[in-house]
Short mmCIF file of C-alpha atoms in Angstrom, two decimals:
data_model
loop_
_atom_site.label_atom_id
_atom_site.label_comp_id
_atom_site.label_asym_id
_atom_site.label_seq_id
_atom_site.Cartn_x
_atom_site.Cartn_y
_atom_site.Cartn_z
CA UNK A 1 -147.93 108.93 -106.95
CA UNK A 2 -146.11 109.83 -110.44
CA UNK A 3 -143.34 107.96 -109.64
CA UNK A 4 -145.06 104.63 -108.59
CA UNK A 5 -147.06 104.72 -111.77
CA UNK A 6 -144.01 105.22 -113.88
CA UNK A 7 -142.25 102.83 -111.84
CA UNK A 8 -145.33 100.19 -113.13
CA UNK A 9 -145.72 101.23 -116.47
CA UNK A 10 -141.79 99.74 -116.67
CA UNK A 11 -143.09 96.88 -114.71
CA UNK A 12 -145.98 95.85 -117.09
CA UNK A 13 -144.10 97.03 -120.25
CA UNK A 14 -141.33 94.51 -119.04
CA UNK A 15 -143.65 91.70 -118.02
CA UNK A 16 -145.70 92.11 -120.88
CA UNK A 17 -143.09 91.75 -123.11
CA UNK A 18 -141.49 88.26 -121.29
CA UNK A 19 -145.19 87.13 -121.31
CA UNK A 20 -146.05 87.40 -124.70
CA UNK A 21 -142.14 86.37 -126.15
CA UNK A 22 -141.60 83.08 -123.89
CA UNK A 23 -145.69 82.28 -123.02
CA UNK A 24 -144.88 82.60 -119.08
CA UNK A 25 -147.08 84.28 -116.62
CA UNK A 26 -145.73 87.41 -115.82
CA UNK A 27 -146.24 87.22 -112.31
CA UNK A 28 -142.45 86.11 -111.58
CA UNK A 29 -141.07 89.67 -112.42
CA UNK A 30 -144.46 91.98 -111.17
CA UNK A 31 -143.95 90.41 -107.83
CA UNK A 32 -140.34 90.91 -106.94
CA UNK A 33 -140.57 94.53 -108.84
CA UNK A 34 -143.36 95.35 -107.21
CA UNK A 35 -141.53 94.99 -103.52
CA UNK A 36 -138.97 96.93 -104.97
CA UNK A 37 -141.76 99.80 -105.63
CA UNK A 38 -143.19 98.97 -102.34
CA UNK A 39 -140.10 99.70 -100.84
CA UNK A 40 -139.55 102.76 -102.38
CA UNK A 41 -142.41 104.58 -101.25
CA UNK A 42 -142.44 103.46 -97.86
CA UNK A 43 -144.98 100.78 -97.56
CA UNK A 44 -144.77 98.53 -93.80
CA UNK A 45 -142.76 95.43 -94.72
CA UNK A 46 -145.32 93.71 -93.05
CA UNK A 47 -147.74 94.20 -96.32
CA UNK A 48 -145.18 94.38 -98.87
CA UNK A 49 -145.59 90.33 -100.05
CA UNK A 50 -148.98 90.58 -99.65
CA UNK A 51 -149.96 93.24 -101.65
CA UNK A 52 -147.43 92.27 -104.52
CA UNK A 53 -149.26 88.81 -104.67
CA UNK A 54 -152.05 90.36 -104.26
CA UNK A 55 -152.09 92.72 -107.21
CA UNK A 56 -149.90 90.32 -109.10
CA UNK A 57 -152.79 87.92 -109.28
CA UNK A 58 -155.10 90.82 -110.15
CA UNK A 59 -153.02 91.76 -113.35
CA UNK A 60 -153.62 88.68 -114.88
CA UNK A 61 -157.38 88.71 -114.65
CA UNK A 62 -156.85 91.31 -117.53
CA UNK A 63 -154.08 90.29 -119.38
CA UNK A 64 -155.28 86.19 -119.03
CA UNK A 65 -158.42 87.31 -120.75
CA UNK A 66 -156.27 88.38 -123.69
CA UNK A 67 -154.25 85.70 -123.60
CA UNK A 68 -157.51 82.90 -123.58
CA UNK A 69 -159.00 84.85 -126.47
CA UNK A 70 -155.87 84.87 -128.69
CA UNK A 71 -155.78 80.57 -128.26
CA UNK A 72 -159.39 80.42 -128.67
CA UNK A 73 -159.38 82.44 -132.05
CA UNK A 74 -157.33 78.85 -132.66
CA UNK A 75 -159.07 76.41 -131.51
CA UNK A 76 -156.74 75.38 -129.02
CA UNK A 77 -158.09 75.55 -125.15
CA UNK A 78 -159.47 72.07 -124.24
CA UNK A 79 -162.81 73.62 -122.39
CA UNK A 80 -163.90 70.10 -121.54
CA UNK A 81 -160.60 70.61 -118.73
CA UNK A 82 -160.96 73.72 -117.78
CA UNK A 83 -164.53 73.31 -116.65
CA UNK A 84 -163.85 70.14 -115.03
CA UNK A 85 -160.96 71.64 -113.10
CA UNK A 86 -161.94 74.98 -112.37
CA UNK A 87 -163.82 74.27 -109.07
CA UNK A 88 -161.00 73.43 -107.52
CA UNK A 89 -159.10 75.92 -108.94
CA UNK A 90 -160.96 78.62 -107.22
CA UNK A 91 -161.66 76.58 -104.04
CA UNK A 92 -158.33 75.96 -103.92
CA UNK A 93 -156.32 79.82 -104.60
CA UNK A 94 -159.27 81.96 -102.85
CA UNK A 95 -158.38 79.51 -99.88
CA UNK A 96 -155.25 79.94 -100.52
CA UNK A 97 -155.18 83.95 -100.21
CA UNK A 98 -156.95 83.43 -97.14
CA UNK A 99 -154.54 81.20 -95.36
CA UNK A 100 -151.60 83.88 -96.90
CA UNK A 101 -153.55 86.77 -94.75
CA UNK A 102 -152.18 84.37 -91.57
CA UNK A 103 -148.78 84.03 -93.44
CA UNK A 104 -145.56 86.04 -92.54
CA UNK A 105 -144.06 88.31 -95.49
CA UNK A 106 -141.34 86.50 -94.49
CA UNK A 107 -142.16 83.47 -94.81
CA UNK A 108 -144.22 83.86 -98.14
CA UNK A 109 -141.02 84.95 -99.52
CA UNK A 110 -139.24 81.70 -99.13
CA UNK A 111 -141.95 80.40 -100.89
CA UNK A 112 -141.45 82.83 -103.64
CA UNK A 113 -137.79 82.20 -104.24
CA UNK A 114 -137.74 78.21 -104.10
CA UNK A 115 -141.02 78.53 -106.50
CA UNK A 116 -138.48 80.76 -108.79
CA UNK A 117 -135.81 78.84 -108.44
CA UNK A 118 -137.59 75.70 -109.40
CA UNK A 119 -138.66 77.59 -112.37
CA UNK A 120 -135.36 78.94 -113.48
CA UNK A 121 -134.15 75.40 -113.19
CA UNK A 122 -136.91 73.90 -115.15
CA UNK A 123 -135.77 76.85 -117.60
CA UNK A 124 -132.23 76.49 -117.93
CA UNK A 125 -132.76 72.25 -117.98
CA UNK A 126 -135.41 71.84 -120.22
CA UNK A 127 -137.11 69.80 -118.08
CA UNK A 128 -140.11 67.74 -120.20
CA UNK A 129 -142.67 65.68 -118.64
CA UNK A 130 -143.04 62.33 -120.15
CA UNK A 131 -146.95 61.23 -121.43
CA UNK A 132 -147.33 58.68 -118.68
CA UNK A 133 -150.94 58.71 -118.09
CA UNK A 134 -154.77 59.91 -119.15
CA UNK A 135 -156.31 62.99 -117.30
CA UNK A 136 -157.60 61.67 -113.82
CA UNK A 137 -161.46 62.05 -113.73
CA UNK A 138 -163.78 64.58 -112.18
CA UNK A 139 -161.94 63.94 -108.02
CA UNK A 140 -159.00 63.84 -109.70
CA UNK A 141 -159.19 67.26 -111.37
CA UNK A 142 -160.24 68.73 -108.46
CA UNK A 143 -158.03 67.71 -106.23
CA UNK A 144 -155.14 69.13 -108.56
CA UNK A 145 -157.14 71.79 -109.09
CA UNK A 146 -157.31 73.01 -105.71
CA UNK A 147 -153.21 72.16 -105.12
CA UNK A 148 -152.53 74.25 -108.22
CA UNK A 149 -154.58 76.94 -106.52
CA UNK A 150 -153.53 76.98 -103.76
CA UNK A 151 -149.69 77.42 -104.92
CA UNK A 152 -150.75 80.20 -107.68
CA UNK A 153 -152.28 81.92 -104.50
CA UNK A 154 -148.69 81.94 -103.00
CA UNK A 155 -146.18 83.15 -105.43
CA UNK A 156 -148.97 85.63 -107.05
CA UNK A 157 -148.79 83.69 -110.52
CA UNK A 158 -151.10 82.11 -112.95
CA UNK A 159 -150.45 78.71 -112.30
CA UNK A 160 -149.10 77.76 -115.84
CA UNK A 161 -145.88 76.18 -114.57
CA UNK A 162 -147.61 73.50 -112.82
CA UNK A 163 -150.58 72.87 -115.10
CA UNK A 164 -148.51 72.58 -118.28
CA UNK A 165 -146.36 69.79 -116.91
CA UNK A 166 -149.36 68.13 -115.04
CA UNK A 167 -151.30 68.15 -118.76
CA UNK A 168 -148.44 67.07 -120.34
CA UNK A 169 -147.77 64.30 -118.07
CA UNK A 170 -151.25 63.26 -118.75
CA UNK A 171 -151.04 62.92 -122.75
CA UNK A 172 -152.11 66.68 -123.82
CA UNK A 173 -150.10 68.06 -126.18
CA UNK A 174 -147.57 70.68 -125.42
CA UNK A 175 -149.48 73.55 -127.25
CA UNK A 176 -153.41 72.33 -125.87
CA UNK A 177 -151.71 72.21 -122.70
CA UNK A 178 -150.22 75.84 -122.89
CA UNK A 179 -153.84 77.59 -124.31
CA UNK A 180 -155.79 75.69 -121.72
CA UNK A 181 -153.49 76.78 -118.96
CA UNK A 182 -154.12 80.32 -120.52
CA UNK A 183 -158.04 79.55 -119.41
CA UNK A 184 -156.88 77.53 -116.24
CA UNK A 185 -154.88 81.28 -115.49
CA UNK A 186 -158.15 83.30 -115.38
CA UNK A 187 -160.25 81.79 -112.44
CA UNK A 188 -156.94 81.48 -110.54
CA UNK A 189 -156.47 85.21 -110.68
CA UNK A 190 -160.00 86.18 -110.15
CA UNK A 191 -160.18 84.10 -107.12
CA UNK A 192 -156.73 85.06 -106.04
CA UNK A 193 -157.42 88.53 -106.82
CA UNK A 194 -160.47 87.84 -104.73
CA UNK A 195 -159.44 86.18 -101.95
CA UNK A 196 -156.80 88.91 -101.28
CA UNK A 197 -159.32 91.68 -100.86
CA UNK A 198 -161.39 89.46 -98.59
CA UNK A 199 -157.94 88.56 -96.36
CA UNK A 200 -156.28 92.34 -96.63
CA UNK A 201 -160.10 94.30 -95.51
CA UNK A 202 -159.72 96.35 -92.97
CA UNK A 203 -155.73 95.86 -92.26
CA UNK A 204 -154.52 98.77 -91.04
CA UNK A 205 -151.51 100.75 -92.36
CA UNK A 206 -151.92 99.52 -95.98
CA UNK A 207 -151.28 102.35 -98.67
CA UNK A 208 -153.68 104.75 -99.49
CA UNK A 209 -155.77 103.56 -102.92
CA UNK A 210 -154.96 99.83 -101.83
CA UNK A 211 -158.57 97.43 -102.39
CA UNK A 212 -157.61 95.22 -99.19
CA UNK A 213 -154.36 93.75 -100.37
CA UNK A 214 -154.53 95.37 -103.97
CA UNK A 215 -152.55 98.29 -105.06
CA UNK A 216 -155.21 100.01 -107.33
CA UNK A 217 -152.17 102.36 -108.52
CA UNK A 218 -149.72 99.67 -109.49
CA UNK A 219 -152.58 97.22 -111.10
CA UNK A 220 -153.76 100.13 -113.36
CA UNK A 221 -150.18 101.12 -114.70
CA UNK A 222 -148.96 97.31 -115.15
CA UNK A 223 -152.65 96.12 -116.94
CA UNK A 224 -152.34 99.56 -119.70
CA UNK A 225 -148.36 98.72 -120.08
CA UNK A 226 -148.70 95.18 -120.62
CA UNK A 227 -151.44 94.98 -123.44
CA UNK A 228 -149.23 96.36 -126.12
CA UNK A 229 -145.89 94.66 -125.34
CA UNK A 230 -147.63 90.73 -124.63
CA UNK A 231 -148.53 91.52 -128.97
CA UNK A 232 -144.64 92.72 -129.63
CA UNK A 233 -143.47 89.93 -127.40
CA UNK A 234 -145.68 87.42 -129.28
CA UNK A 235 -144.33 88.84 -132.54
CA UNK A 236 -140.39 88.58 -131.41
CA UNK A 237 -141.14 85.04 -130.71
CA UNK A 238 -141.02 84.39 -134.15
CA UNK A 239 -138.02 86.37 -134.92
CA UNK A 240 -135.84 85.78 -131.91
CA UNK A 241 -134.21 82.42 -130.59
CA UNK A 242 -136.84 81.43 -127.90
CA UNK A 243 -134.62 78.62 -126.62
CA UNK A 244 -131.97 81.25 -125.93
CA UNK A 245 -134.20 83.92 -124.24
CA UNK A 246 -135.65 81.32 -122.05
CA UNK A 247 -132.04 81.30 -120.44
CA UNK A 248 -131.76 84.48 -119.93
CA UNK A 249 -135.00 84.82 -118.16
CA UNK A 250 -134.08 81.66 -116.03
CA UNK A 251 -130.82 83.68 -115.08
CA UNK A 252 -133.07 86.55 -114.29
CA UNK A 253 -135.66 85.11 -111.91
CA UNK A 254 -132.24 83.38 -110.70
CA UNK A 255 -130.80 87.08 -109.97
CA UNK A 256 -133.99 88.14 -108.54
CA UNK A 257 -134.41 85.30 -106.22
CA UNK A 258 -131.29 85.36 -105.14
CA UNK A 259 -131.65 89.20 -104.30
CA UNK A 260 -134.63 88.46 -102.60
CA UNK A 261 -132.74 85.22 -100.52
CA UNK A 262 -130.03 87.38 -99.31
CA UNK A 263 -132.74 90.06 -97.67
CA UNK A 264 -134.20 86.80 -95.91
CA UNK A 265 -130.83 85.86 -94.33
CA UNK A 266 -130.14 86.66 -91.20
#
C-alpha cells in the first residue's frame, strides 16, 4: 500500500504541475501512469483501463473545483454556457461510463492513444480554430454536450480539448473559452466519476479499497499531490516559455501513447 501511494503522490505532483503550467487536464498523464501502478501491484488487466479512467475522472472533481474558482475570482467563466450545456454534459459522460463497463480494456485503449495522439498533434501544430459561427442554441448545446461527454468518459479527461476548440470555433474568446471549460470540467468528472462506480459495482476481482471502478488509494494520493504543484505550475507559466513546454508535453503523451500502442500490438 506504501508504495502505490508514493507511486501517486509522483503522479499528482507531476500532473499537477503540467496542469497548472500549460492549463491542460491532467488526465492524459494520471491515466497511462496509473496502468503503470496498476500493473505493478498486480491488478487483472481486465480492470486496469477502467479503473484508471475511472479514478482519473474522479481527480478532477477536486482539482476542477480549484481550477473554476481561480477563473471565477476573474470574472472569466461564461455561466450563461455552462448551464446551458451541462445537461448534456452529464447525460452524455455518466452514459458514457456506462457503455465503457461493456467496453474491452483493450479496446478503450485504442481510444486512449488516438485521443493522445490527436492531442499531441494539436500540440506540436498549433492547431487554432477559426471564429466561424455563434454558439448553437439550447439543442445545440446539448447535443455537443452529451458528445463531449461521452468522449471525456472514454479517455478519463476533463473534456477541455474539445470544448475549447468547439467555443472558439463559435466566437468565444480563447481565455472565456479556457475558464468556462474549467466549469464545463466539473460535471464531466462528477458524472464520470459517477457513472464508473455505478458500471464497476459489484465486479469481482477489483483491488481491495476500489469504490466500483475507483481506486480510493490512488485518488487520495494524486488529489493531496496535485493542489500545491497546479499553484507552482501556474506561477512557472509566467516565467517559463509556454510555447516551448507545450512541445515537450506533446512529445510526452507522444512517448506514452506510443508505449501504450506497442502493448496493443499483436
Amino acid at each position: 500500500m506504501t508504495v502505490i501511494i508514493l507511486a501517486c503522490l509522483s503522479v499528482g505532483l507531476l500532473a499537477g504541475f503540467l496542469a497548472g503550467l500549460l492549463g491542460v487536464g491532467g488526465g492524459l498523464v494520471i491515466v497511462p501512469a496509473l496502468l503503470a501502478v496498476f500493473k505493478l501491484v498486480g491488478v487483472l488487466p481486465a480492470h486496469q483501463q477502467h479503473l484508471a479512467l475511472g479514478t482519473s475522472l474522479a481527480t478532477i472533481v477536486f482539482t476542477g473545483i480549484a481550477s473554476v474558482r481561480a477563473h471565477h475570482a476573474k470574472g472569466a467563466v461564461r455561466w450563461d454556457v455552462v448551464r446551458r450545456i451541462t445537461p448534456g454534459i452529464l447525460l452524455g459522460t455518466f452514459a458514457g461510463a456506462q457503455i465503457a463497463g461493456f467496453i474491452s480494456t483493450r479496446a478503450l485503449q485504442w481510444i486512449f492513444v488516438a485521443f493522445a495522439y490527436f492531442v499531441a498533434a494539436q500540440m506540436l501544430l498549433n492547431w487554432q480554430t477559426k471564429p466561424s459561427r455563434q454558439l448553437p442554441g439550447q439543442a445545440g448545446l446539448l447535443s455537443m454536450g452529451g458528445l463531449i461527454g461521452v468522449l471525456s468518459s472514454w479517455v478519463g479527461i476533463g473534456g477541455g480539448s474539445l470544448s475549447v476548440p468547439f467555443m472558439n470555433a463559435c466566437n468565444v474568446p480563447v481565455k472565456t473559452a479556457i475558464a468556462t471549460s474549467s466549469a464545463i470540467g466539473v460535471p464531466i468528472a462528477v458524472a464520470g466519476a459517477i457513472g464508473y462506480i455505478v458500471s464497476g459495482w459489484g465486479i469481482a476481482g477489483l483491488p481491495s479499497y476500489s469504490l466500483g471502478f475507483i481506486y480510493i488509494p490512488a485518488l487520495i494520493g494524486i488529489v493531496l499531490a496535485s493542489f500545491p504543484m497546479a499553484k507552482l505550475g501556474a506561477a512557472a507559466a509566467h516565467r517559463l516559455p509556454v510555447p516551448v513546454l507545450k512541445k515537450i508535453f506533446a512529445a510526452l503523451l507522444i512517448i506514452l501513447a506510443s508505449k501504450m500502442l506497442w502493448g496493443l500490438l499483436p
